[in-house]
C-alpha atoms as a printed R data frame, in Angstrom:
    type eleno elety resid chain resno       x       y       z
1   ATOM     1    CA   UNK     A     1 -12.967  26.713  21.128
2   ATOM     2    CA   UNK     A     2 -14.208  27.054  17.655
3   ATOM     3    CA   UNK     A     3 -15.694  23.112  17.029
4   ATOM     4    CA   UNK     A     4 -16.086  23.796  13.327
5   ATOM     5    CA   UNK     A     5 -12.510  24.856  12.706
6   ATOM     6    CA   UNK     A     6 -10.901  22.207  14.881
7   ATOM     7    CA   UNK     A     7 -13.353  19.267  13.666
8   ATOM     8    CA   UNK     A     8 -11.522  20.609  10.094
9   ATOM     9    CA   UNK     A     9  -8.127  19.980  11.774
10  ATOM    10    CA   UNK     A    10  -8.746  16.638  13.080
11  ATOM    11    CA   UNK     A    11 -10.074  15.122   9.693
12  ATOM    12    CA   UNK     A    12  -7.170  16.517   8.209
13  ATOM    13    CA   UNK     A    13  -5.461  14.831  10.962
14  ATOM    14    CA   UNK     A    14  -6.631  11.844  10.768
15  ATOM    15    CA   UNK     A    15  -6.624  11.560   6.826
16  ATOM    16    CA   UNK     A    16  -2.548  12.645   7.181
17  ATOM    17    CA   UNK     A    17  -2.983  15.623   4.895
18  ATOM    18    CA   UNK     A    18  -1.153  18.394   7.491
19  ATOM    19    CA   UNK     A    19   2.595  19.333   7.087
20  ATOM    20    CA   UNK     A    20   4.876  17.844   9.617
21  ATOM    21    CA   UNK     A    21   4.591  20.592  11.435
22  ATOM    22    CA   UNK     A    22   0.794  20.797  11.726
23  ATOM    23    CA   UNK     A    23   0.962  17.450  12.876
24  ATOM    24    CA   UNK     A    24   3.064  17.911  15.492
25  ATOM    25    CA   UNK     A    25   1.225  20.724  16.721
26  ATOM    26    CA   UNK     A    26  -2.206  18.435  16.501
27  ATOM    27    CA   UNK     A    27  -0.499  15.436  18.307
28  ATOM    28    CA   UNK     A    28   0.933  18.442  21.197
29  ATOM    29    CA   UNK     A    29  -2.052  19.232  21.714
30  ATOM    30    CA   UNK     A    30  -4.262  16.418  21.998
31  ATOM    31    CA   UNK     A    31  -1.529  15.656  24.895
32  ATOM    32    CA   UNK     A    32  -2.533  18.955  26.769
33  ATOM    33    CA   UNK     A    33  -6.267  19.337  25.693
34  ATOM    34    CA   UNK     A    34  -8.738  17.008  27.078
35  ATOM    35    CA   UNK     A    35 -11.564  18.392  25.411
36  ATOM    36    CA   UNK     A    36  -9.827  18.003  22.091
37  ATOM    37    CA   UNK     A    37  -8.982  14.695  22.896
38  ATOM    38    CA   UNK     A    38 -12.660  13.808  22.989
39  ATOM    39    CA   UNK     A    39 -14.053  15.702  19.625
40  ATOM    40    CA   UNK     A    40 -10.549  13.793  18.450
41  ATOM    41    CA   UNK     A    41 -12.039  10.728  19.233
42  ATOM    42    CA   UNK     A    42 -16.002  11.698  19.055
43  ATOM    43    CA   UNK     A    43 -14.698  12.349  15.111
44  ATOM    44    CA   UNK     A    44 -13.647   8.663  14.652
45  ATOM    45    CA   UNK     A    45 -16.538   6.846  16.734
46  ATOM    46    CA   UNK     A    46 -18.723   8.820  13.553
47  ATOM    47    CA   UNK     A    47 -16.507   8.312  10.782
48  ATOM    48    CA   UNK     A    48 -16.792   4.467  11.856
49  ATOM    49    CA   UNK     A    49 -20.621   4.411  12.373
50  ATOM    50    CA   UNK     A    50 -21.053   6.500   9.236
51  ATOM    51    CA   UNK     A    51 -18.966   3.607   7.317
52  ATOM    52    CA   UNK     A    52 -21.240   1.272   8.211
53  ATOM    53    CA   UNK     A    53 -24.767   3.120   7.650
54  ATOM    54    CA   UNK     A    54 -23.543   3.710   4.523
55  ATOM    55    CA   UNK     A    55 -22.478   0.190   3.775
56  ATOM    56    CA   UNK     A    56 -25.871  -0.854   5.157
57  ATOM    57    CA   UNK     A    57 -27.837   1.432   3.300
58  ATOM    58    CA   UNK     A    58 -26.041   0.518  -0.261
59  ATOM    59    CA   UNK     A    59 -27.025  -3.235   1.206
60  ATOM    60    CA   UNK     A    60 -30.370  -2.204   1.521
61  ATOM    61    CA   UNK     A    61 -30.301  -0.160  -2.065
62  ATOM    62    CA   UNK     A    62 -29.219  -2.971  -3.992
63  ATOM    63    CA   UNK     A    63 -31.932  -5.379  -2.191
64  ATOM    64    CA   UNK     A    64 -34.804  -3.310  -3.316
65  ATOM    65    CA   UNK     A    65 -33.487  -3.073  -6.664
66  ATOM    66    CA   UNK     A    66 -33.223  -7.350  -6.805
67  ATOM    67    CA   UNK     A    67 -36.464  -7.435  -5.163
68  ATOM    68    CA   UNK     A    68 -38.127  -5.119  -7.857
69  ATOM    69    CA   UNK     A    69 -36.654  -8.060 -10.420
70  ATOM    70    CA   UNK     A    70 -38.874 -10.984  -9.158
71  ATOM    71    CA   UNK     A    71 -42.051  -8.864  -9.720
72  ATOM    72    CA   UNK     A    72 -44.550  -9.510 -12.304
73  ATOM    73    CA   UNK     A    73 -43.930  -7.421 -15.440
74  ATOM    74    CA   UNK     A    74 -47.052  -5.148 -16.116
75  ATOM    75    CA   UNK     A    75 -48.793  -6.344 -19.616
76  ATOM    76    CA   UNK     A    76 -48.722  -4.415 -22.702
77  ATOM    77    CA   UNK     A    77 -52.403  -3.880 -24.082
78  ATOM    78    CA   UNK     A    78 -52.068  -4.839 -27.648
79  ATOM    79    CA   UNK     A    79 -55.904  -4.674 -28.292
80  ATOM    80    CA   UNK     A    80 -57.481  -0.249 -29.274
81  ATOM    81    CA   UNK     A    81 -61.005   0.481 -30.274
82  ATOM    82    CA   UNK     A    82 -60.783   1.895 -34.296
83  ATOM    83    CA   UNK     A    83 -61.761   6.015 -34.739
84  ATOM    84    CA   UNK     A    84 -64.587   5.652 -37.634
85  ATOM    85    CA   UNK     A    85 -63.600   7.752 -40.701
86  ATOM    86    CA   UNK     A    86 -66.555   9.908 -41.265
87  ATOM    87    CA   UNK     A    87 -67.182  13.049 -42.610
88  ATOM    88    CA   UNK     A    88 -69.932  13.941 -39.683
89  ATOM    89    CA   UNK     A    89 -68.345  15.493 -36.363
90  ATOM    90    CA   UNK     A    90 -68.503  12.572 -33.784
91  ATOM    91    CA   UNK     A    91 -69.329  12.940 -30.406
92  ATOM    92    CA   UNK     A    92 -67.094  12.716 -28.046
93  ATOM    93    CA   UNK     A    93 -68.469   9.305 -26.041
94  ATOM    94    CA   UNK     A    94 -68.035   7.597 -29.753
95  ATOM    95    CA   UNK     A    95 -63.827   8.158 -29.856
96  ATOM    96    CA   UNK     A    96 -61.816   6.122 -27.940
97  ATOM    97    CA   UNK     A    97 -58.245   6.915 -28.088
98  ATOM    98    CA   UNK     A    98 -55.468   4.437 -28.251
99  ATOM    99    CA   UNK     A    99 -53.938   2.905 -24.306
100 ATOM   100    CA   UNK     A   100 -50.190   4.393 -23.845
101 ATOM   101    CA   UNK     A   101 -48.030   1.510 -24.416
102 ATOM   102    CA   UNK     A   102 -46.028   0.652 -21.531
103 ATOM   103    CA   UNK     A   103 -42.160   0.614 -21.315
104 ATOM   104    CA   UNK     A   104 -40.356  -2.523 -19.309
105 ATOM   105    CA   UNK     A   105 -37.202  -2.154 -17.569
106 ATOM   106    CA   UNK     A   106 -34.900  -4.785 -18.162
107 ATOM   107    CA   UNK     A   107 -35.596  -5.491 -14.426
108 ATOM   108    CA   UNK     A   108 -34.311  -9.239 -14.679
109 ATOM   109    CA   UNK     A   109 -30.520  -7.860 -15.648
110 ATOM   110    CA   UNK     A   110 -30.539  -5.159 -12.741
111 ATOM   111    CA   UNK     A   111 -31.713  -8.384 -10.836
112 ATOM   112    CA   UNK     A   112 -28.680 -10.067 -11.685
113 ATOM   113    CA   UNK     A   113 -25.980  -6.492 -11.363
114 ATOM   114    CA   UNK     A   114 -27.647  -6.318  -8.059
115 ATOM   115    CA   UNK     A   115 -27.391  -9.420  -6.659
116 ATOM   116    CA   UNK     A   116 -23.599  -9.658  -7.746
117 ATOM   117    CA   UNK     A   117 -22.934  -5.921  -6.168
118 ATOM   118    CA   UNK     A   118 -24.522  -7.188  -3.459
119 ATOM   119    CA   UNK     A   119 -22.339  -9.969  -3.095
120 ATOM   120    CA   UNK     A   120 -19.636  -7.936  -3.738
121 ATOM   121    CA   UNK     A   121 -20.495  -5.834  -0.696
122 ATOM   122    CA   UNK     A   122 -20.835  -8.704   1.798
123 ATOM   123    CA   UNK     A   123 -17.736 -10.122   0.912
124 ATOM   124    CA   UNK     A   124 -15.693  -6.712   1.092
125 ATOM   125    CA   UNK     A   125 -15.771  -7.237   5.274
126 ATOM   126    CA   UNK     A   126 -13.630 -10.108   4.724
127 ATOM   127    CA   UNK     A   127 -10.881  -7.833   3.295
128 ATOM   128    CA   UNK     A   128  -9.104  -4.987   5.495
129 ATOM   129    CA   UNK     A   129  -9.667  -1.206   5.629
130 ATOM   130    CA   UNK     A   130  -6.969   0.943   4.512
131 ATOM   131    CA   UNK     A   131  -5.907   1.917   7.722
132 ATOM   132    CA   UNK     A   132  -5.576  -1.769   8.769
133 ATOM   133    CA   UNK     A   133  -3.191  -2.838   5.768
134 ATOM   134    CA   UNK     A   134  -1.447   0.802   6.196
135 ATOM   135    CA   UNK     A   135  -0.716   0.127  10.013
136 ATOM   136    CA   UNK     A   136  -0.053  -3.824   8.926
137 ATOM   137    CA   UNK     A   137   2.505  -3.106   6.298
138 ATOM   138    CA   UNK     A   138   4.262   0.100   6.863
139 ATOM   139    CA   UNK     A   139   7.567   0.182   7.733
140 ATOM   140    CA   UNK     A   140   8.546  -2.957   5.673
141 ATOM   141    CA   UNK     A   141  11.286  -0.773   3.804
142 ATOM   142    CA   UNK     A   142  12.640   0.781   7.142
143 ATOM   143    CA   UNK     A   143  16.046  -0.634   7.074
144 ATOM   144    CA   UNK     A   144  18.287   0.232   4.238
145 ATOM   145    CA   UNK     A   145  21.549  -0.132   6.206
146 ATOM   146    CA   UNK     A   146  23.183  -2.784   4.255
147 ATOM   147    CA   UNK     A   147  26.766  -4.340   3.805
148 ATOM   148    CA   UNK     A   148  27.613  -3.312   0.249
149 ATOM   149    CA   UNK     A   149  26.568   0.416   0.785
150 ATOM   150    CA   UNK     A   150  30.131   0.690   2.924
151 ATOM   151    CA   UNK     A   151  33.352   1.836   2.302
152 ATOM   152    CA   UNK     A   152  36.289   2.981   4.843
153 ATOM   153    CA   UNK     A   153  36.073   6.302   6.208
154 ATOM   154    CA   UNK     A   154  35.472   9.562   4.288
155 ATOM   155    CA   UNK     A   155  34.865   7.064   1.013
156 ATOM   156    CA   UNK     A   156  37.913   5.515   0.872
157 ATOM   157    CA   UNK     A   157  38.389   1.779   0.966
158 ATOM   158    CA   UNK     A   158  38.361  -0.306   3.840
159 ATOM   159    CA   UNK     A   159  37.774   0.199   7.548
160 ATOM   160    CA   UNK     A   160  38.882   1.884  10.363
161 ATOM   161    CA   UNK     A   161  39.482   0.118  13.626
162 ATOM   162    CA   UNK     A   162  37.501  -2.540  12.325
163 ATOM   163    CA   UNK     A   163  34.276   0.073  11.870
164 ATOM   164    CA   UNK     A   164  32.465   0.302   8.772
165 ATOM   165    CA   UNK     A   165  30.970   3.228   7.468
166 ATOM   166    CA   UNK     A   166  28.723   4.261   4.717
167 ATOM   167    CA   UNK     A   167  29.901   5.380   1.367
168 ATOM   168    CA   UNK     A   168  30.408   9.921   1.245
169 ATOM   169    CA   UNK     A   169  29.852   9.804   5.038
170 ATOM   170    CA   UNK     A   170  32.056  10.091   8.398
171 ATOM   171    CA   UNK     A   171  32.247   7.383  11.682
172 ATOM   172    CA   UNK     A   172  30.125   9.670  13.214
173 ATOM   173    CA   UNK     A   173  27.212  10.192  10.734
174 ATOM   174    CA   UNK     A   174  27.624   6.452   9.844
175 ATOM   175    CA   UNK     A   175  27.041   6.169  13.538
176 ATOM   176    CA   UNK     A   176  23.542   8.440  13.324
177 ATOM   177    CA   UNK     A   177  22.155   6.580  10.824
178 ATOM   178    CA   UNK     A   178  22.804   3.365  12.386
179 ATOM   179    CA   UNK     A   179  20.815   4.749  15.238
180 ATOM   180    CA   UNK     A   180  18.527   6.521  13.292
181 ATOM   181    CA   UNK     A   181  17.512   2.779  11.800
182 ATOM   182    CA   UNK     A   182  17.498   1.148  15.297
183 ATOM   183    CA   UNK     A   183  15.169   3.838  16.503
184 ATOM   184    CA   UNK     A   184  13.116   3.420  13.131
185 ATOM   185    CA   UNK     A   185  12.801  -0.463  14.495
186 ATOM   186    CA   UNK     A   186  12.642   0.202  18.237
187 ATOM   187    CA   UNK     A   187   8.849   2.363  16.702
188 ATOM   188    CA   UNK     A   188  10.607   5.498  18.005
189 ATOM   189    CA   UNK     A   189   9.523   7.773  14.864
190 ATOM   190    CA   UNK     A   190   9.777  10.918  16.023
191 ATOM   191    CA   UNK     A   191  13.707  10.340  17.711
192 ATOM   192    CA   UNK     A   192  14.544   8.696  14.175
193 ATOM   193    CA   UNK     A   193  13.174  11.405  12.420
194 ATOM   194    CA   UNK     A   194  15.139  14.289  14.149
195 ATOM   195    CA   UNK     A   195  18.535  12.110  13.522
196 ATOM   196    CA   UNK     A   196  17.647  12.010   9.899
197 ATOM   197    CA   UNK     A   197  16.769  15.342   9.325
198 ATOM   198    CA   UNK     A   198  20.062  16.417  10.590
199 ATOM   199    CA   UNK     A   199  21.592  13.788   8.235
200 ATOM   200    CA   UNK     A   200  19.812  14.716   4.910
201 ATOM   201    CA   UNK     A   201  20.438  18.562   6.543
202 ATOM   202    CA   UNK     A   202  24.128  17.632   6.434
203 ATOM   203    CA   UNK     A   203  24.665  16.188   3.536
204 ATOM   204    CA   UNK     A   204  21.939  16.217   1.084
205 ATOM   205    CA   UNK     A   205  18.695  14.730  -0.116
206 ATOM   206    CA   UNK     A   206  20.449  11.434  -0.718
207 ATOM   207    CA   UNK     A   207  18.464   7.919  -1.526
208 ATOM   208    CA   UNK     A   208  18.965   6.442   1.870
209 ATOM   209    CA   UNK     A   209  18.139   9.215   3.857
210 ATOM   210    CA   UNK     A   210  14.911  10.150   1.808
211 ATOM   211    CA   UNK     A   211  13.556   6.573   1.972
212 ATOM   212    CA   UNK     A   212  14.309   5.576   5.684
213 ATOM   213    CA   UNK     A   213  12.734   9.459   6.448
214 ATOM   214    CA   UNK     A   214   9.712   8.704   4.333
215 ATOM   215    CA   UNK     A   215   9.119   5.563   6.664
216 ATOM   216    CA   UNK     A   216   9.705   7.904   9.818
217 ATOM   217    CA   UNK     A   217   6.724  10.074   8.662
218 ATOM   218    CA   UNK     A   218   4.310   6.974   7.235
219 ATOM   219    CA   UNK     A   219   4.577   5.307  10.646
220 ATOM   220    CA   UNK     A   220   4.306   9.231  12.972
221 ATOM   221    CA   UNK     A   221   1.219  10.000  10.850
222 ATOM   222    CA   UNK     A   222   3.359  12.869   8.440
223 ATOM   223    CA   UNK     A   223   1.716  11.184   5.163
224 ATOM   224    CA   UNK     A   224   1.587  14.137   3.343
225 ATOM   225    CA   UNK     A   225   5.428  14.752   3.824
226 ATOM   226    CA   UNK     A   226   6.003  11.416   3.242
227 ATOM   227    CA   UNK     A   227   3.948  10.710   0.103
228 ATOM   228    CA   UNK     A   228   6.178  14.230  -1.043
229 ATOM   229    CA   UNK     A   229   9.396  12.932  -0.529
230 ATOM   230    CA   UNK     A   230   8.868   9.557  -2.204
231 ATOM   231    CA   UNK     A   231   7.355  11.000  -5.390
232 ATOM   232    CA   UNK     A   232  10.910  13.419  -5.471
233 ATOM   233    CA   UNK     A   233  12.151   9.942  -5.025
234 ATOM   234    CA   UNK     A   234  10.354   8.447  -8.143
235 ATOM   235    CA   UNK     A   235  11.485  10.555 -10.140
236 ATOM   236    CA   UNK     A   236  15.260  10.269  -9.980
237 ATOM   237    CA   UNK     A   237  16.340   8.074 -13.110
238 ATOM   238    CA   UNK     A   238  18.773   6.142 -11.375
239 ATOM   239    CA   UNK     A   239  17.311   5.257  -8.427
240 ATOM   240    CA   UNK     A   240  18.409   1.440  -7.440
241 ATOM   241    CA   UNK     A   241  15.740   1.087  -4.703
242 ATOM   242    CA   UNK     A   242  12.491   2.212  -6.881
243 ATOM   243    CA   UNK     A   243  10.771  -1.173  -5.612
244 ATOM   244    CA   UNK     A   244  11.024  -0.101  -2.333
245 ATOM   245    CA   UNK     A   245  10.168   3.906  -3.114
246 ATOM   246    CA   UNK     A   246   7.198   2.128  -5.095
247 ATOM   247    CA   UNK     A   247   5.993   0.532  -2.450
248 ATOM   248    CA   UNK     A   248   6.291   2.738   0.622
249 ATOM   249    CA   UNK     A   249   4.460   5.236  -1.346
250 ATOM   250    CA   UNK     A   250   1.420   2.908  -2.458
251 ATOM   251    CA   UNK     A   251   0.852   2.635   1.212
252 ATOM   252    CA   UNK     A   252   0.944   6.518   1.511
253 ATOM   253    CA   UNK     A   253  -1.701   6.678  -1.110
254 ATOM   254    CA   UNK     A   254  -3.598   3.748   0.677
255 ATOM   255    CA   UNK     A   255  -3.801   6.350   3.757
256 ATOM   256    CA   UNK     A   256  -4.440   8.903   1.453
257 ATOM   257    CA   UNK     A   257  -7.420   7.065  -0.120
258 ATOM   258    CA   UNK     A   258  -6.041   7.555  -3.526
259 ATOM   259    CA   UNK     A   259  -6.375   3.499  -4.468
260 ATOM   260    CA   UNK     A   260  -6.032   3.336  -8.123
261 ATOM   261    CA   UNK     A   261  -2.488   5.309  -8.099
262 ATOM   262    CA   UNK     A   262  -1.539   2.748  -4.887
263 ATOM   263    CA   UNK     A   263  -2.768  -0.727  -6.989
264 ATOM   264    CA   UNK     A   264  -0.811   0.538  -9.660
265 ATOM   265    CA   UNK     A   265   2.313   0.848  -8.206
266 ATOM   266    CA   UNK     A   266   2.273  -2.381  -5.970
267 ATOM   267    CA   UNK     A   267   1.288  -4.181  -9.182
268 ATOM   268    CA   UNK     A   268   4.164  -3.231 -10.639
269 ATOM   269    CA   UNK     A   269   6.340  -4.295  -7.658
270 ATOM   270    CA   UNK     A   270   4.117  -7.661  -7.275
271 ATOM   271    CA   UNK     A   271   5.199  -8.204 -10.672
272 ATOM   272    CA   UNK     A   272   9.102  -7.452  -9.948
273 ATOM   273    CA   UNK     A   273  11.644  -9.589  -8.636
274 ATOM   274    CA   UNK     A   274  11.918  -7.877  -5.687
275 ATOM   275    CA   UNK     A   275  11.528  -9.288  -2.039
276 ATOM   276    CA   UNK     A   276   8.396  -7.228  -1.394
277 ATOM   277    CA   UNK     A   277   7.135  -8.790  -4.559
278 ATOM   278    CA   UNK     A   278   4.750 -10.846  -2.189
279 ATOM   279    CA   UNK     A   279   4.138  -8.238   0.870
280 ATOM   280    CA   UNK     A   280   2.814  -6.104  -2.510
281 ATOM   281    CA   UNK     A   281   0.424  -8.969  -3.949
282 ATOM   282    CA   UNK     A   282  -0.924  -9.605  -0.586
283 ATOM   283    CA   UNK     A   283  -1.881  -5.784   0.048
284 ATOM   284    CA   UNK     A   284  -3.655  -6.231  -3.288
285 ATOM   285    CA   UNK     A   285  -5.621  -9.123  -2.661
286 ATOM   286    CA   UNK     A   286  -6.522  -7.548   1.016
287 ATOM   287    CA   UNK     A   287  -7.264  -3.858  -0.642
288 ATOM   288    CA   UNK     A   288 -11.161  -3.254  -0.661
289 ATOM   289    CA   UNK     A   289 -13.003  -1.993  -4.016
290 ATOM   290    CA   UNK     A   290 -14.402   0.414  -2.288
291 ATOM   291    CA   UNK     A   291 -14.658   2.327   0.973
């Protein structure tokens, strides 16, 4: 086993940065392999210690740097002995030269920066990691299955034998997505995944399919395939549902760790009208500054 290359795999892993078909293959294997299983979870006992060393050490940083603040300031010497002018060489005991003035740090305003990063940094625990709000809040978006997205059969009006089916598709694809979206609620990812590739594989990259997939691969760990298909999302100029695309993919880039492209967009949506107008300013207000 070569512990290098596979410790590689597992942050990429665990980060969600592997196609969907890397990740299956990690997931398959951490089934079969026991002593993958282990580094697997050796790697995030370390990642979590190393979190909080580093928080304590920044703690610690900051401290000395505050403590430095309430020290005396050294004295400038003000007072020199004057070289007499003369036009005999002087000896050397008789020339005294002038003491180096001394430079002060503005120690009392790193005093203050410090004590307010370090307050900063205690209060951060009270807030949740990015994998917390990512496993809290994904899958928000999952259903999409909604009355006025049906027609009657084949896209013509009205129903057949009292069924309702979506607009451009037949009973029986109406039918797999419905399940595809009970499976998506039921947690079974990777069943509601296979039923939606087949559907976008049948009949296009279409809104619905994209969006509801994208959830599929946020909640089975594909982020990367995710986060791909909802930026193709973004940029369709018609798209009804970009609240929704918006905010499934902020919660990609939380995973991701790219925060200042994920406060962006849920800004935007905590500023909409939309119902995940206050799911999106509560992420915010639970996002970290750092870490």
């Amino acid at each position: 086993m070569d512990s290098e290359q596979d410790l590689t795999l597992i942050d990429a892993y665990i980060n969600g940065t592997l196609s969907a078909e890397e990740q299956a293959a990690v997931a398959e294997r951490l089934a079969r392999d026991n002593d993958f299983q282990e580094l697997y979870n050796f790697t995030l006992s370390v990642q979590r210690v190393a979190r909080q060393q580093e928080r304590r050490r920044i703690k610690a940083m900051l401290q000395a740097v505050d403590d430095k603040s309430a020290a005396p300031e050294p004295v400038e010497e003000s007072d020199s002995k004057v070289i007499p002018i003369t036009s005999h060489p002087q000896d050397d005991s008789t020339i005294s030269t002038r003491t180096p003035k001394v430079i002060r740090w503005p120690f009392a305003s790193v005093g203050i920066a410090a004590s307010i990063a370090i307050g900063l940094l205690v209060w951060q625990p009270t807030r949740s990691s990015n994998d917390e709000i990512f496993a809290a809040y994904t899958g928000t978006t999952a259903s999409s299955f909604k009355q006025q997205e049906f027609t009657g059969p084949e896209g013509t009006a009205g129903t057949r034998g009292g069924e309702m089916v979506l607009e451009g598709f037949t009973a029986a694809e109406t039918e797999a997505f419905a399940q595809a979206i009970d499976l998506l609620q039921a947690e079974e990812y990777d069943k509601a995944k296979a039923l939606l590739k087949q559907l976008v594989k049948a009949k296009g990259e279409q809104t619905v399919l994209l969006q509801n997939l994208a959830v599929a691969q946020l909640k089975s760990n594909e982020v990367a395939e995710a986060v791909r298909h909802l930026e193709a999302l973004r940029q369709r100029p018609s798209l009804e549902s970009r609240e929704e695309v918006d905010y499934d993919l902020a919660l990609g880039y939380i995973k991701q760790g790219k925060l200042r492209q994920a406060r962006a967009l849920l800004h935007g949506v905590a500023e909409s009208n939309s119902s995940l107008a206050r799911p999106a300013a509560a992420i915010l207000d639970k996002m970290r500054w750092w870490f």
